[in-house]
Tab-separated table of N, CA, C and O and ligand atoms in Angstrom:
chain	number	residue	atom	x	y	z
R	107	MET	N	-0.013	-152.454	-100.154
R	107	MET	CA	0.727	-151.304	-100.187
R	107	MET	C	1.283	-150.624	-98.879
R	107	MET	O	0.718	-150.947	-97.810
R	108	ARG	N	2.428	-150.397	-99.079
R	108	ARG	CA	3.566	-150.444	-98.028
R	108	ARG	C	3.044	-148.722	-97.308
R	108	ARG	O	3.258	-148.209	-96.543
R	109	THR	N	3.199	-148.245	-98.261
R	109	THR	CA	2.890	-146.689	-97.973
R	109	THR	C	2.289	-145.639	-98.664
R	109	THR	O	2.205	-146.133	-99.778
R	110	LEU	N	1.822	-144.335	-98.238
R	110	LEU	CA	0.673	-143.869	-99.225
R	110	LEU	C	1.465	-142.425	-99.367
R	110	LEU	O	0.997	-141.605	-99.833
R	111	ASP	N	2.745	-142.524	-99.256
R	111	ASP	CA	3.489	-141.176	-99.638
R	111	ASP	C	3.510	-141.038	-100.661
R	111	ASP	O	3.448	-139.137	-101.071
R	112	GLN	N	3.425	-141.270	-101.677
R	112	GLN	CA	3.098	-140.592	-103.205
R	112	GLN	C	1.780	-140.579	-103.344
R	112	GLN	O	1.522	-139.813	-104.742
R	113	TYR	N	0.918	-141.005	-102.823
R	113	TYR	CA	-1.030	-140.211	-103.225
R	113	TYR	C	-0.938	-139.157	-102.596
R	113	TYR	O	-0.840	-139.062	-101.340
R	114	ARG	N	-1.893	-138.060	-103.065
R	114	ARG	CA	-2.328	-136.958	-102.480
R	114	ARG	C	-3.403	-137.585	-101.725
R	114	ARG	O	-4.279	-136.931	-100.930
R	115	ALA	N	-4.350	-138.385	-102.512
R	115	ALA	CA	-5.570	-138.663	-102.086
R	115	ALA	C	-5.538	-140.280	-101.910
R	115	ALA	O	-5.144	-140.735	-102.461
R	116	VAL	N	-6.999	-140.598	-101.346
R	116	VAL	CA	-7.007	-142.227	-101.087
R	116	VAL	C	-8.281	-142.531	-101.282
R	116	VAL	O	-9.630	-141.866	-100.919
R	117	VAL	N	-8.829	-143.059	-102.341
R	117	VAL	CA	-10.510	-143.505	-102.551
R	117	VAL	C	-10.384	-144.756	-102.429
R	117	VAL	O	-9.825	-145.723	-102.625
R	118	LEU	N	-11.241	-145.343	-101.188
R	118	LEU	CA	-10.847	-146.534	-100.748
R	118	LEU	C	-12.759	-146.819	-100.993
R	118	LEU	O	-13.527	-146.499	-100.446
R	119	GLY	N	-12.315	-148.587	-101.591
R	119	GLY	CA	-13.925	-149.037	-102.198
R	119	GLY	C	-13.959	-150.590	-101.335
R	119	GLY	O	-12.671	-151.080	-102.132
R	120	ALA	N	-15.168	-151.227	-101.334
R	120	ALA	CA	-14.848	-152.776	-101.104
R	120	ALA	C	-16.389	-153.050	-100.503
R	120	ALA	O	-17.275	-152.350	-100.281
R	121	PRO	N	-16.574	-154.365	-100.843
R	121	PRO	CA	-17.929	-154.883	-101.074
R	121	PRO	C	-18.464	-154.839	-99.295
R	121	PRO	O	-17.749	-154.905	-98.461
R	122	LEU	N	-19.899	-155.011	-99.161
R	122	LEU	CA	-20.107	-154.931	-97.763
R	122	LEU	C	-20.282	-157.000	-97.617
R	122	LEU	O	-21.117	-157.262	-98.419
R	123	TYR	N	-19.987	-157.371	-96.837
R	123	TYR	CA	-20.659	-158.666	-96.567
R	123	TYR	C	-20.776	-158.961	-94.762
R	123	TYR	O	-20.553	-159.006	-94.120
R	124	MET	N	-21.892	-159.845	-94.891
R	124	MET	CA	-22.436	-160.104	-93.538
R	124	MET	C	-22.638	-158.632	-92.571
R	124	MET	O	-22.542	-158.986	-91.893
R	125	PHE	N	-23.243	-157.611	-93.190
R	125	PHE	CA	-23.084	-156.356	-92.343
R	125	PHE	C	-22.065	-156.009	-92.224
R	125	PHE	O	-21.997	-155.012	-91.379
R	126	HIS	N	-21.395	-156.564	-92.579
R	126	HIS	CA	-19.617	-155.776	-92.416
R	126	HIS	C	-18.997	-155.048	-93.383
R	126	HIS	O	-19.292	-156.087	-94.384
R	127	TRP	N	-18.123	-154.292	-93.451
R	127	TRP	CA	-16.943	-153.826	-94.826
R	127	TRP	C	-16.229	-154.916	-94.699
R	127	TRP	O	-15.558	-155.552	-93.894
R	128	HIS	N	-15.823	-155.477	-95.891
R	128	HIS	CA	-14.610	-156.240	-96.353
R	128	HIS	C	-13.656	-155.793	-94.937
R	128	HIS	O	-13.070	-154.353	-94.896
R	129	LYS	N	-12.832	-156.776	-94.710
R	129	LYS	CA	-12.114	-156.804	-93.591
R	129	LYS	C	-10.686	-156.079	-94.030
R	129	LYS	O	-10.021	-155.113	-93.506
R	130	ASP	N	-10.597	-156.232	-95.526
R	130	ASP	CA	-8.905	-155.532	-96.188
R	130	ASP	C	-9.262	-154.335	-95.569
R	130	ASP	O	-8.732	-153.447	-95.718
R	131	ALA	N	-10.208	-153.632	-96.222
R	131	ALA	CA	-10.991	-152.528	-96.048
R	131	ALA	C	-10.566	-151.871	-94.466
R	131	ALA	O	-9.955	-150.863	-94.409
R	132	LEU	N	-11.209	-152.543	-93.791
R	132	LEU	CA	-10.794	-152.095	-92.544
R	132	LEU	C	-9.247	-152.090	-91.742
R	132	LEU	O	-8.814	-151.064	-90.941
R	133	HIS	N	-8.653	-153.241	-92.402
R	133	HIS	CA	-7.247	-153.349	-91.883
R	133	HIS	C	-6.494	-151.938	-92.726
R	133	HIS	O	-5.806	-151.268	-92.271
R	134	PHE	N	-6.484	-152.216	-93.651
R	134	PHE	CA	-6.002	-150.722	-94.458
R	134	PHE	C	-6.387	-149.553	-93.972
R	134	PHE	O	-5.341	-148.376	-93.844
R	135	LEU	N	-7.424	-149.317	-93.415
R	135	LEU	CA	-7.695	-148.602	-92.314
R	135	LEU	C	-7.229	-147.811	-91.052
R	135	LEU	O	-6.177	-147.011	-90.808
R	136	SER	N	-6.750	-149.567	-90.322
R	136	SER	CA	-5.975	-148.929	-89.113
R	136	SER	C	-4.360	-149.321	-89.699
R	136	SER	O	-3.851	-148.028	-88.961
R	137	ARG	N	-4.209	-149.811	-90.584
R	137	ARG	CA	-2.326	-150.038	-91.139
R	137	ARG	C	-1.974	-148.233	-91.598
R	137	ARG	O	-0.606	-148.331	-91.054
R	138	HIS	N	-3.141	-147.830	-92.066
R	138	HIS	CA	-2.338	-146.591	-92.474
R	138	HIS	C	-3.246	-144.987	-92.029
R	138	HIS	O	-3.412	-144.209	-92.555
R	139	ARG	N	-3.815	-145.036	-90.941
R	139	ARG	CA	-4.090	-144.437	-89.749
R	139	ARG	C	-3.489	-142.511	-90.021
R	139	ARG	O	-4.164	-142.046	-91.014
R	140	GLU	N	-2.336	-142.545	-89.757
R	140	GLU	CA	-1.752	-141.324	-89.889
R	140	GLU	C	-1.445	-140.992	-91.097
R	140	GLU	O	-1.706	-139.811	-91.014
R	141	ALA	N	-1.072	-141.829	-92.039
R	141	ALA	CA	-1.179	-140.767	-93.609
R	141	ALA	C	-2.804	-140.749	-94.389
R	141	ALA	O	-3.070	-139.898	-94.558
R	142	LEU	N	-3.568	-141.549	-93.678
R	142	LEU	CA	-4.921	-141.029	-93.841
R	142	LEU	C	-5.132	-139.426	-93.653
R	142	LEU	O	-6.262	-138.967	-93.786
R	143	THR	N	-4.877	-139.233	-92.329
R	143	THR	CA	-5.374	-138.191	-91.300
R	143	THR	C	-4.591	-136.885	-91.951
R	143	THR	O	-4.895	-135.707	-92.078
R	144	GLN	N	-3.858	-136.962	-93.077
R	144	GLN	CA	-3.223	-136.369	-93.819
R	144	GLN	C	-3.674	-136.307	-95.121
R	144	GLN	O	-2.847	-135.188	-95.897
R	145	ARG	N	-4.375	-136.786	-95.736
R	145	ARG	CA	-5.133	-136.781	-96.839
R	145	ARG	C	-6.700	-136.608	-97.373
R	145	ARG	O	-7.042	-136.885	-95.697
R	146	ARG	N	-7.055	-136.595	-98.463
R	146	ARG	CA	-8.445	-136.116	-99.056
R	146	ARG	C	-8.852	-138.069	-99.066
R	146	ARG	O	-7.708	-138.514	-99.587
R	147	VAL	N	-9.717	-138.440	-98.185
R	147	VAL	CA	-10.380	-139.796	-98.506
R	147	VAL	C	-11.434	-139.759	-98.973
R	147	VAL	O	-12.242	-138.685	-98.404
R	148	ALA	N	-11.952	-140.946	-99.742
R	148	ALA	CA	-13.013	-140.979	-100.142
R	148	ALA	C	-13.200	-142.458	-99.846
R	148	ALA	O	-12.530	-143.259	-100.065
R	149	VAL	N	-14.509	-143.028	-99.847
R	149	VAL	CA	-14.775	-144.142	-99.327
R	149	VAL	C	-16.492	-144.392	-100.185
R	149	VAL	O	-17.246	-143.933	-99.860
R	150	PHE	N	-16.311	-145.628	-100.108
R	150	PHE	CA	-17.465	-146.302	-100.644
R	150	PHE	C	-17.554	-147.886	-100.833
R	150	PHE	O	-16.739	-148.443	-100.422
R	151	ALA	N	-18.643	-148.342	-100.832
R	151	ALA	CA	-18.981	-149.596	-100.551
R	151	ALA	C	-20.070	-150.231	-101.642
R	151	ALA	O	-21.079	-149.298	-101.734
R	152	LEU	N	-20.075	-151.369	-101.598
R	152	LEU	CA	-20.623	-151.885	-102.444
R	152	LEU	C	-21.959	-152.947	-101.660
R	152	LEU	O	-21.046	-153.488	-100.917
R	153	GLY	N	-23.072	-152.982	-101.927
R	153	GLY	CA	-23.638	-153.881	-101.557
R	153	GLY	C	-25.400	-154.762	-102.063
R	153	GLY	O	-25.346	-155.790	-102.552
R	154	PRO	N	-26.064	-153.604	-102.127
R	154	PRO	CA	-27.623	-153.620	-102.516
R	154	PRO	C	-27.856	-155.185	-103.786
R	154	PRO	O	-26.857	-154.267	-104.713
R	155	PHE	N	-28.633	-155.858	-103.571
R	155	PHE	CA	-28.820	-156.398	-104.511
R	155	PHE	C	-30.051	-155.905	-105.760
R	155	PHE	O	-29.877	-156.420	-106.570
R	156	HIS	N	-30.489	-154.555	-104.776
R	156	HIS	CA	-32.132	-154.467	-105.828
R	156	HIS	C	-31.832	-153.087	-105.626
R	156	HIS	O	-31.487	-152.357	-104.798
R	157	ALA	N	-32.352	-152.294	-106.992
R	157	ALA	CA	-31.990	-151.049	-107.035
R	157	ALA	C	-33.638	-150.155	-106.021
R	157	ALA	O	-34.299	-149.448	-106.222
R	158	GLU	N	-33.298	-150.668	-105.115
R	158	GLU	CA	-34.320	-149.761	-104.193
R	158	GLU	C	-34.200	-149.286	-102.744
R	158	GLU	O	-32.668	-149.937	-102.269
R	159	GLU	N	-34.217	-148.208	-102.639
R	159	GLU	CA	-33.932	-147.277	-101.575
R	159	GLU	C	-33.519	-147.530	-99.960
R	159	GLU	O	-32.805	-147.821	-99.895
R	160	LYS	N	-34.576	-148.421	-100.224
R	160	LYS	CA	-34.472	-149.139	-98.600
R	160	LYS	C	-33.328	-150.080	-98.459
R	160	LYS	O	-32.445	-149.983	-97.147
R	161	GLU	N	-32.995	-150.953	-99.721
R	161	GLU	CA	-31.831	-151.377	-99.560
R	161	GLU	C	-30.030	-150.482	-99.201
R	161	GLU	O	-29.315	-151.060	-99.100
R	162	PHE	N	-30.588	-149.645	-99.596
R	162	PHE	CA	-29.148	-148.394	-99.878
R	162	PHE	C	-29.047	-147.979	-98.849
R	162	PHE	O	-27.849	-147.608	-97.997
R	163	GLN	N	-30.308	-147.717	-97.927
R	163	GLN	CA	-29.949	-146.925	-96.816
R	163	GLN	C	-29.414	-147.773	-95.596
R	163	GLN	O	-28.786	-147.533	-94.882
R	164	GLU	N	-30.120	-149.001	-95.500
R	164	GLU	CA	-29.501	-150.255	-94.983
R	164	GLU	C	-27.971	-150.364	-95.410
R	164	GLU	O	-27.076	-150.388	-94.302
R	165	ALA	N	-27.190	-150.716	-96.520
R	165	ALA	CA	-26.462	-150.679	-96.290
R	165	ALA	C	-25.426	-149.249	-96.024
R	165	ALA	O	-24.516	-149.464	-95.883
R	166	ARG	N	-25.838	-147.900	-96.066
R	166	ARG	CA	-25.575	-147.030	-95.849
R	166	ARG	C	-24.975	-147.394	-94.382
R	166	ARG	O	-24.116	-146.882	-93.749
R	167	GLY	N	-26.576	-147.587	-93.168
R	167	GLY	CA	-26.106	-148.029	-92.184
R	167	GLY	C	-25.329	-148.874	-91.816
R	167	GLY	O	-24.289	-148.475	-90.877
R	168	GLN	N	-24.761	-150.040	-92.525
R	168	GLN	CA	-23.999	-150.722	-92.265
R	168	GLN	C	-22.776	-150.207	-92.461
R	168	GLN	O	-21.749	-150.278	-91.387
R	169	LEU	N	-22.434	-149.582	-93.369
R	169	LEU	CA	-21.040	-148.924	-93.675
R	169	LEU	C	-20.986	-147.833	-92.717
R	169	LEU	O	-19.632	-147.726	-92.198
R	170	ASP	N	-21.884	-147.163	-92.168
R	170	ASP	CA	-21.681	-146.146	-91.359
R	170	ASP	C	-20.993	-146.478	-89.709
R	170	ASP	O	-20.298	-145.934	-89.373
R	171	LYS	N	-21.626	-147.459	-89.756
R	171	LYS	CA	-21.572	-148.446	-88.416
R	171	LYS	C	-19.939	-148.607	-87.996
R	171	LYS	O	-19.007	-148.841	-87.741
R	172	GLU	N	-19.473	-148.894	-89.530
R	172	GLU	CA	-18.388	-149.364	-89.864
R	172	GLU	C	-16.923	-148.457	-89.726
R	172	GLU	O	-16.313	-148.436	-88.974
R	173	LEU	N	-17.383	-147.152	-90.518
R	173	LEU	CA	-16.258	-146.001	-90.087
R	173	LEU	C	-16.810	-145.509	-88.861
R	173	LEU	O	-15.719	-144.644	-88.782
R	174	ALA	N	-17.793	-145.851	-87.888
R	174	ALA	CA	-17.625	-144.910	-87.050
R	174	ALA	C	-16.798	-145.649	-85.753
R	174	ALA	O	-16.234	-144.813	-84.739
R	175	LYS	N	-16.251	-147.178	-86.521
R	175	LYS	CA	-15.232	-147.354	-85.239
R	175	LYS	C	-13.569	-146.890	-85.692
R	175	LYS	O	-12.462	-147.136	-85.374
R	176	PHE	N	-13.758	-145.803	-86.899
R	176	PHE	CA	-12.494	-144.668	-86.882
R	176	PHE	C	-12.647	-143.431	-86.841
R	176	PHE	O	-12.732	-143.011	-88.266
R	177	PRO	N	-12.759	-142.819	-85.454
R	177	PRO	CA	-13.601	-141.418	-85.341
R	177	PRO	C	-12.591	-140.247	-86.443
R	177	PRO	O	-13.146	-139.662	-85.850
R	178	TRP	N	-11.171	-140.909	-85.884
R	178	TRP	CA	-10.019	-139.720	-86.879
R	178	TRP	C	-10.428	-139.746	-88.152
R	178	TRP	O	-9.929	-139.082	-88.208
R	179	LEU	N	-11.344	-140.642	-88.865
R	179	LEU	CA	-11.624	-140.327	-90.177
R	179	LEU	C	-12.532	-139.718	-90.295
R	179	LEU	O	-13.660	-139.693	-89.921
R	180	THR	N	-12.633	-138.835	-91.387
R	180	THR	CA	-13.261	-137.813	-92.081
R	180	THR	C	-13.387	-137.783	-93.750
R	180	THR	O	-12.681	-136.919	-94.154
R	181	PRO	N	-14.409	-138.379	-94.157
R	181	PRO	CA	-13.975	-139.182	-95.627
R	181	PRO	C	-14.715	-137.381	-96.288
R	181	PRO	O	-16.049	-137.020	-95.730
R	182	GLY	N	-14.291	-137.058	-97.137
R	182	GLY	CA	-14.721	-135.760	-98.384
R	182	GLY	C	-16.658	-136.451	-98.914
R	182	GLY	O	-16.912	-135.916	-99.256
R	183	ALA	N	-15.969	-137.434	-99.328
R	183	ALA	CA	-17.223	-138.509	-99.870
R	183	ALA	C	-17.231	-139.912	-99.644
R	183	ALA	O	-16.235	-140.438	-98.925
R	184	ILE	N	-18.791	-140.341	-99.190
R	184	ILE	CA	-19.333	-141.827	-98.756
R	184	ILE	C	-20.517	-141.764	-99.756
R	184	ILE	O	-21.050	-141.302	-99.828
R	185	GLU	N	-20.082	-142.897	-100.294
R	185	GLU	CA	-20.985	-143.469	-101.451
R	185	GLU	C	-21.395	-145.209	-101.127
R	185	GLU	O	-20.553	-145.939	-100.717
R	186	ILE	N	-22.508	-145.148	-101.626
R	186	ILE	CA	-23.067	-146.661	-101.606
R	186	ILE	C	-23.104	-146.870	-103.085
R	186	ILE	O	-23.878	-146.492	-103.764
R	187	PHE	N	-22.401	-147.935	-103.890
R	187	PHE	CA	-23.124	-148.407	-105.173
R	187	PHE	C	-23.982	-149.589	-105.051
R	187	PHE	O	-23.672	-150.640	-103.790
R	188	GLY	N	-25.264	-150.396	-105.545
R	188	GLY	CA	-25.344	-151.801	-105.973
R	188	GLY	C	-24.200	-152.853	-106.070
R	188	GLY	O	-23.386	-152.624	-107.085
R	189	GLY	N	-24.592	-153.786	-105.665
R	189	GLY	CA	-23.744	-154.931	-106.283
R	189	GLY	C	-23.698	-155.889	-106.995
R	189	GLY	O	-24.978	-155.645	-107.981
R	190	LYS	N	-22.915	-156.837	-107.231
R	190	LYS	CA	-23.080	-158.167	-108.303
R	190	LYS	C	-23.341	-159.368	-107.060
R	190	LYS	O	-22.393	-159.316	-106.475
R	191	PHE	N	-24.227	-159.996	-107.786
R	191	PHE	CA	-24.186	-161.332	-106.755
R	191	PHE	C	-24.619	-162.572	-108.360
R	191	PHE	O	-25.175	-162.550	-108.765
R	192	ASP	N	-23.907	-163.375	-107.652
R	192	ASP	CA	-23.830	-164.559	-108.510
R	192	ASP	C	-23.767	-165.957	-107.389
R	192	ASP	O	-22.886	-166.450	-106.860
R	193	PRO	N	-24.956	-166.663	-107.622
R	193	PRO	CA	-25.378	-167.565	-106.704
R	193	PRO	C	-24.595	-168.738	-107.032
R	193	PRO	O	-23.392	-169.988	-105.940
R	194	GLU	N	-23.435	-168.978	-108.161
R	194	GLU	CA	-22.779	-170.039	-108.424
R	194	GLU	C	-20.839	-169.753	-107.678
R	194	GLU	O	-20.606	-171.059	-107.641
R	195	LYS	N	-21.191	-168.324	-107.692
R	195	LYS	CA	-19.675	-168.159	-106.992
R	195	LYS	C	-19.870	-168.120	-105.560
R	195	LYS	O	-19.033	-167.726	-104.730
R	196	LEU	N	-20.813	-168.779	-104.406
R	196	LEU	CA	-20.920	-168.625	-103.621
R	196	LEU	C	-20.000	-169.247	-102.683
R	196	LEU	O	-18.934	-170.888	-103.439
R	197	THR	N	-18.846	-168.868	-101.559
R	197	THR	CA	-17.503	-169.926	-100.844
R	197	THR	C	-18.219	-170.431	-99.779
R	197	THR	O	-19.188	-169.725	-99.095
R	198	PHE	N	-17.685	-171.480	-99.368
R	198	PHE	CA	-17.635	-171.523	-98.060
R	198	PHE	C	-17.519	-170.347	-96.935
R	198	PHE	O	-16.751	-169.866	-97.008
R	199	PRO	N	-18.864	-170.428	-95.803
R	199	PRO	CA	-19.521	-171.141	-95.854
R	199	PRO	C	-20.759	-170.663	-96.076
R	199	PRO	O	-22.412	-171.376	-96.122
R	200	HIS	N	-20.907	-169.903	-96.911
R	200	HIS	CA	-22.344	-169.045	-97.731
R	200	HIS	C	-22.795	-170.169	-98.367
R	200	HIS	O	-24.423	-169.988	-98.643
R	201	ASN	N	-22.199	-170.722	-99.424
R	201	ASN	CA	-22.710	-171.772	-100.254
R	201	ASN	C	-23.077	-172.809	-99.199
R	201	ASN	O	-24.198	-173.775	-100.307
R	202	LEU	N	-23.282	-173.139	-98.109
R	202	LEU	CA	-24.214	-173.614	-97.285
R	202	LEU	C	-25.577	-173.302	-97.018
R	202	LEU	O	-26.567	-173.912	-96.410
R	203	VAL	N	-25.960	-171.979	-96.852
R	203	VAL	CA	-27.155	-171.107	-96.468
R	203	VAL	C	-27.961	-171.463	-97.456
R	203	VAL	O	-28.176	-170.478	-98.603
R	204	PRO	N	-29.601	-171.878	-97.673
R	204	PRO	CA	-30.044	-172.379	-98.817
R	204	PRO	C	-30.843	-170.758	-99.123
R	204	PRO	O	-30.887	-170.385	-100.493
R	205	ALA	N	-30.904	-170.059	-98.402
R	205	ALA	CA	-31.756	-168.572	-98.711
R	205	ALA	C	-30.594	-167.731	-99.726
R	205	ALA	O	-31.447	-167.084	-100.626
R	206	LEU	N	-29.365	-167.924	-99.889
R	206	LEU	CA	-28.031	-167.252	-100.421
R	206	LEU	C	-28.151	-167.924	-101.788
R	206	LEU	O	-28.598	-167.700	-102.983
R	207	LYS	N	-28.434	-169.849	-101.698
R	207	LYS	CA	-27.614	-170.057	-103.125
R	207	LYS	C	-29.041	-170.200	-104.456
R	207	LYS	O	-28.711	-170.322	-104.527
R	208	ASN	N	-30.781	-170.061	-102.591
R	208	ASN	CA	-31.632	-170.260	-104.114
R	208	ASN	C	-31.662	-168.481	-104.770
R	208	ASN	O	-32.879	-168.359	-105.175
R	209	MET	N	-31.171	-167.447	-104.411
R	209	MET	CA	-31.689	-165.820	-104.714
R	209	MET	C	-30.761	-166.095	-106.308
R	209	MET	O	-29.979	-166.769	-106.473
R	210	PRO	N	-31.285	-165.475	-106.839
R	210	PRO	CA	-31.238	-165.179	-108.592
R	210	PRO	C	-29.940	-164.355	-108.680
R	210	PRO	O	-29.305	-163.611	-107.861
R	211	ALA	N	-28.986	-164.724	-109.654
R	211	ALA	CA	-28.272	-164.161	-110.073
R	211	ALA	C	-28.676	-162.458	-110.496
R	211	ALA	O	-29.693	-162.317	-110.924
R	212	SER	N	-27.612	-161.484	-109.882
R	212	SER	CA	-28.132	-159.959	-110.243
R	212	SER	C	-26.755	-159.530	-109.900
R	212	SER	O	-25.553	-159.556	-109.497
R	213	ASP	N	-26.838	-158.109	-111.055
R	213	ASP	CA	-25.949	-157.611	-111.323
R	213	ASP	C	-26.298	-155.697	-111.036
R	213	ASP	O	-26.788	-155.342	-112.609
R	214	ILE	N	-26.502	-155.132	-110.515
R	214	ILE	CA	-26.900	-153.566	-110.677
R	214	ILE	C	-26.280	-152.504	-110.477
R	214	ILE	O	-26.348	-151.500	-110.215
R	215	ARG	N	-25.176	-153.189	-110.857
R	215	ARG	CA	-23.661	-151.819	-110.451
R	215	ARG	C	-23.908	-150.717	-111.315
R	215	ARG	O	-24.536	-151.006	-112.819
R	216	ASP	N	-24.159	-149.740	-111.060
R	216	ASP	CA	-24.533	-148.798	-112.232
R	216	ASP	C	-23.187	-147.847	-112.659
R	216	ASP	O	-22.677	-147.026	-111.616
R	217	TRP	N	-22.971	-148.474	-113.737
R	217	TRP	CA	-21.222	-147.913	-113.800
R	217	TRP	C	-21.458	-146.317	-114.385
R	217	TRP	O	-20.347	-145.431	-114.206
R	218	THR	N	-22.907	-145.606	-114.936
R	218	THR	CA	-22.540	-144.199	-115.232
R	218	THR	C	-22.425	-143.510	-113.818
R	218	THR	O	-21.950	-142.816	-113.145
R	219	ALA	N	-23.331	-143.927	-112.624
R	219	ALA	CA	-23.610	-143.950	-111.384
R	219	ALA	C	-21.596	-143.563	-110.812
R	219	ALA	O	-21.343	-142.783	-109.715
R	220	ILE	N	-21.190	-144.663	-110.868
R	220	ILE	CA	-19.737	-144.922	-110.220
R	220	ILE	C	-18.872	-143.999	-111.003
R	220	ILE	O	-17.773	-143.001	-110.468
R	221	ARG	N	-18.873	-143.895	-112.478
R	221	ARG	CA	-17.975	-143.317	-113.203
R	221	ARG	C	-18.466	-141.589	-112.743
R	221	ARG	O	-17.648	-140.409	-112.567
R	222	ASP	N	-19.744	-141.151	-112.788
R	222	ASP	CA	-19.695	-139.558	-112.483
R	222	ASP	C	-19.260	-139.517	-110.869
R	222	ASP	O	-18.531	-138.532	-110.477
R	223	TRP	N	-19.204	-140.567	-109.913
R	223	TRP	CA	-19.016	-139.865	-108.689
R	223	TRP	C	-17.237	-140.058	-108.955
R	223	TRP	O	-17.074	-138.944	-108.282
R	224	ALA	N	-16.812	-140.819	-109.494
R	224	ALA	CA	-15.162	-141.140	-109.674
R	224	ALA	C	-15.197	-139.717	-110.243
R	224	ALA	O	-13.768	-138.863	-109.870
R	225	SER	N	-15.981	-139.013	-111.155
R	225	SER	CA	-15.223	-137.939	-111.990
R	225	SER	C	-15.143	-136.568	-111.363
R	225	SER	O	-14.085	-135.556	-111.193
R	226	ASP	N	-16.162	-136.323	-110.430
R	226	ASP	CA	-16.630	-135.653	-109.114
R	226	ASP	C	-15.503	-135.612	-108.730
R	226	ASP	O	-14.315	-134.375	-107.823
R	227	LEU	N	-14.849	-136.786	-107.965
R	227	LEU	CA	-13.388	-136.840	-106.880
R	227	LEU	C	-12.648	-136.296	-107.678
R	227	LEU	O	-11.863	-135.071	-107.046
R	228	ALA	N	-12.331	-136.524	-108.675
R	228	ALA	CA	-11.015	-136.209	-109.512
R	228	ALA	C	-11.384	-134.471	-109.783
R	228	ALA	O	-10.262	-134.083	-109.468
R	229	ALA	N	-12.556	-133.995	-110.297
R	229	ALA	CA	-12.511	-132.844	-110.124
R	229	ALA	C	-12.273	-132.139	-109.118
R	229	ALA	O	-11.504	-130.786	-109.103
R	230	GLN	N	-12.482	-132.478	-108.242
R	230	GLN	CA	-12.389	-131.490	-106.686
R	230	GLN	C	-10.994	-132.161	-106.219
R	230	GLN	O	-10.056	-130.694	-105.680
R	231	SER	N	-10.099	-132.706	-107.104
R	231	SER	CA	-8.460	-133.337	-106.161
R	231	SER	C	-7.991	-132.245	-107.234
R	231	SER	O	-6.706	-132.053	-106.769
R	232	GLN	N	-8.038	-131.927	-108.067
R	232	GLN	CA	-7.451	-130.705	-109.131
R	232	GLN	C	-7.209	-129.349	-108.709
R	232	GLN	O	-8.125	-129.041	-108.218
R	233	PRO	N	-6.607	-128.775	-108.845
R	233	PRO	CA	-6.243	-127.507	-108.659
R	233	PRO	C	-6.781	-126.462	-109.174
R	233	PRO	O	-7.220	-126.779	-110.070
R	234	ALA	N	-7.496	-125.506	-109.121
R	234	ALA	CA	-8.797	-124.962	-110.176
R	234	ALA	C	-7.852	-124.335	-110.834
R	234	ALA	O	-7.023	-124.093	-110.758
R	235	LEU	N	-8.676	-124.705	-111.911
R	235	LEU	CA	-7.891	-123.904	-112.921
R	235	LEU	C	-8.069	-122.522	-113.004
R	235	LEU	O	-8.957	-121.888	-113.013
R	236	ALA	N	-6.927	-122.076	-113.394
R	236	ALA	CA	-6.759	-120.371	-114.046
R	236	ALA	C	-7.746	-119.617	-114.687
R	236	ALA	O	-7.925	-120.428	-115.626
Z	207	LIG	C1	-22.579	-164.079	-98.808
Z	207	LIG	C2	-22.737	-162.686	-99.172
Z	207	LIG	C3	-23.378	-161.839	-97.868
Z	207	LIG	C4	-23.625	-160.204	-98.427
Z	207	LIG	N1	-24.127	-159.106	-97.229
Z	207	LIG	C5	-24.095	-158.188	-97.572
Z	207	LIG	C6	-24.571	-157.340	-96.598
Z	207	LIG	O1	-24.553	-157.252	-95.170
Z	207	LIG	N2	-24.687	-155.619	-97.235
Z	207	LIG	C7	-24.696	-155.557	-98.297
Z	207	LIG	O2	-25.065	-154.678	-98.429
Z	207	LIG	N3	-24.804	-156.554	-99.307
Z	207	LIG	C8	-24.424	-157.844	-98.589
Z	207	LIG	N4	-23.753	-158.571	-99.745
Z	207	LIG	C9	-23.787	-158.252	-101.546
Z	207	LIG	C10	-22.175	-157.577	-101.730
Z	207	LIG	O3	-21.343	-156.868	-100.887
Z	207	LIG	C11	-22.309	-157.565	-103.181
Z	207	LIG	O4	-22.933	-158.586	-103.991
Z	207	LIG	C12	-20.961	-156.807	-103.789
Z	207	LIG	O5	-21.336	-156.390	-105.214
Z	207	LIG	C13	-19.615	-158.502	-103.510
Z	207	LIG	O6	-18.789	-157.744	-104.253
Z	207	LIG	P1	-17.755	-159.041	-105.138
Z	207	LIG	O7	-18.476	-159.491	-105.990
Z	207	LIG	O8	-16.005	-157.789	-105.521
Z	207	LIG	O9	-17.164	-159.735	-103.673
Z	207	LIG	C14	-23.631	-159.813	-99.518
Z	207	LIG	C15	-23.263	-160.819	-100.509
Z	207	LIG	C16	-22.812	-162.429	-100.066
Z	207	LIG	C17	-22.418	-163.123	-101.609
């Protein structure tokens, strides 16, 4: 995407990989800094394999660390969602890591939570109904 001119708000989401947010998300923030400072921004990351509070907190810590690299960014909403894991789909070099290869497949994406979050954002972006 070359320009954000036609957008009033931006929702940026990407998975966490090896303690970092996906590099495309980081590049997007760097590339669109000026436009993003003038728009409402919400961010989310996918990560946890288990529906456990501790994993969500760790993922949130990883995302916060990444966002701290962009001190000019003030997201109106930050969220972590559970992720999906399939050992069959691991690519190099992760497919060589036994601990990953032996992990069971899982999918804890909570579509209700995702839809609720998205609806709240949409409602916040609408001008108040008279
Ligand atoms: C090699 C690998 C490393 C991962 N590292 C992390 C991590 O550091 N933190 C985290 O919360 N999730 C981590 N995850 C979980 C992914 O974020 C999750 O599986 C996500 O749903 C992947 O999205 P995608 O299928 O769209 O790439 C990792 C997953 C893989 C396969």
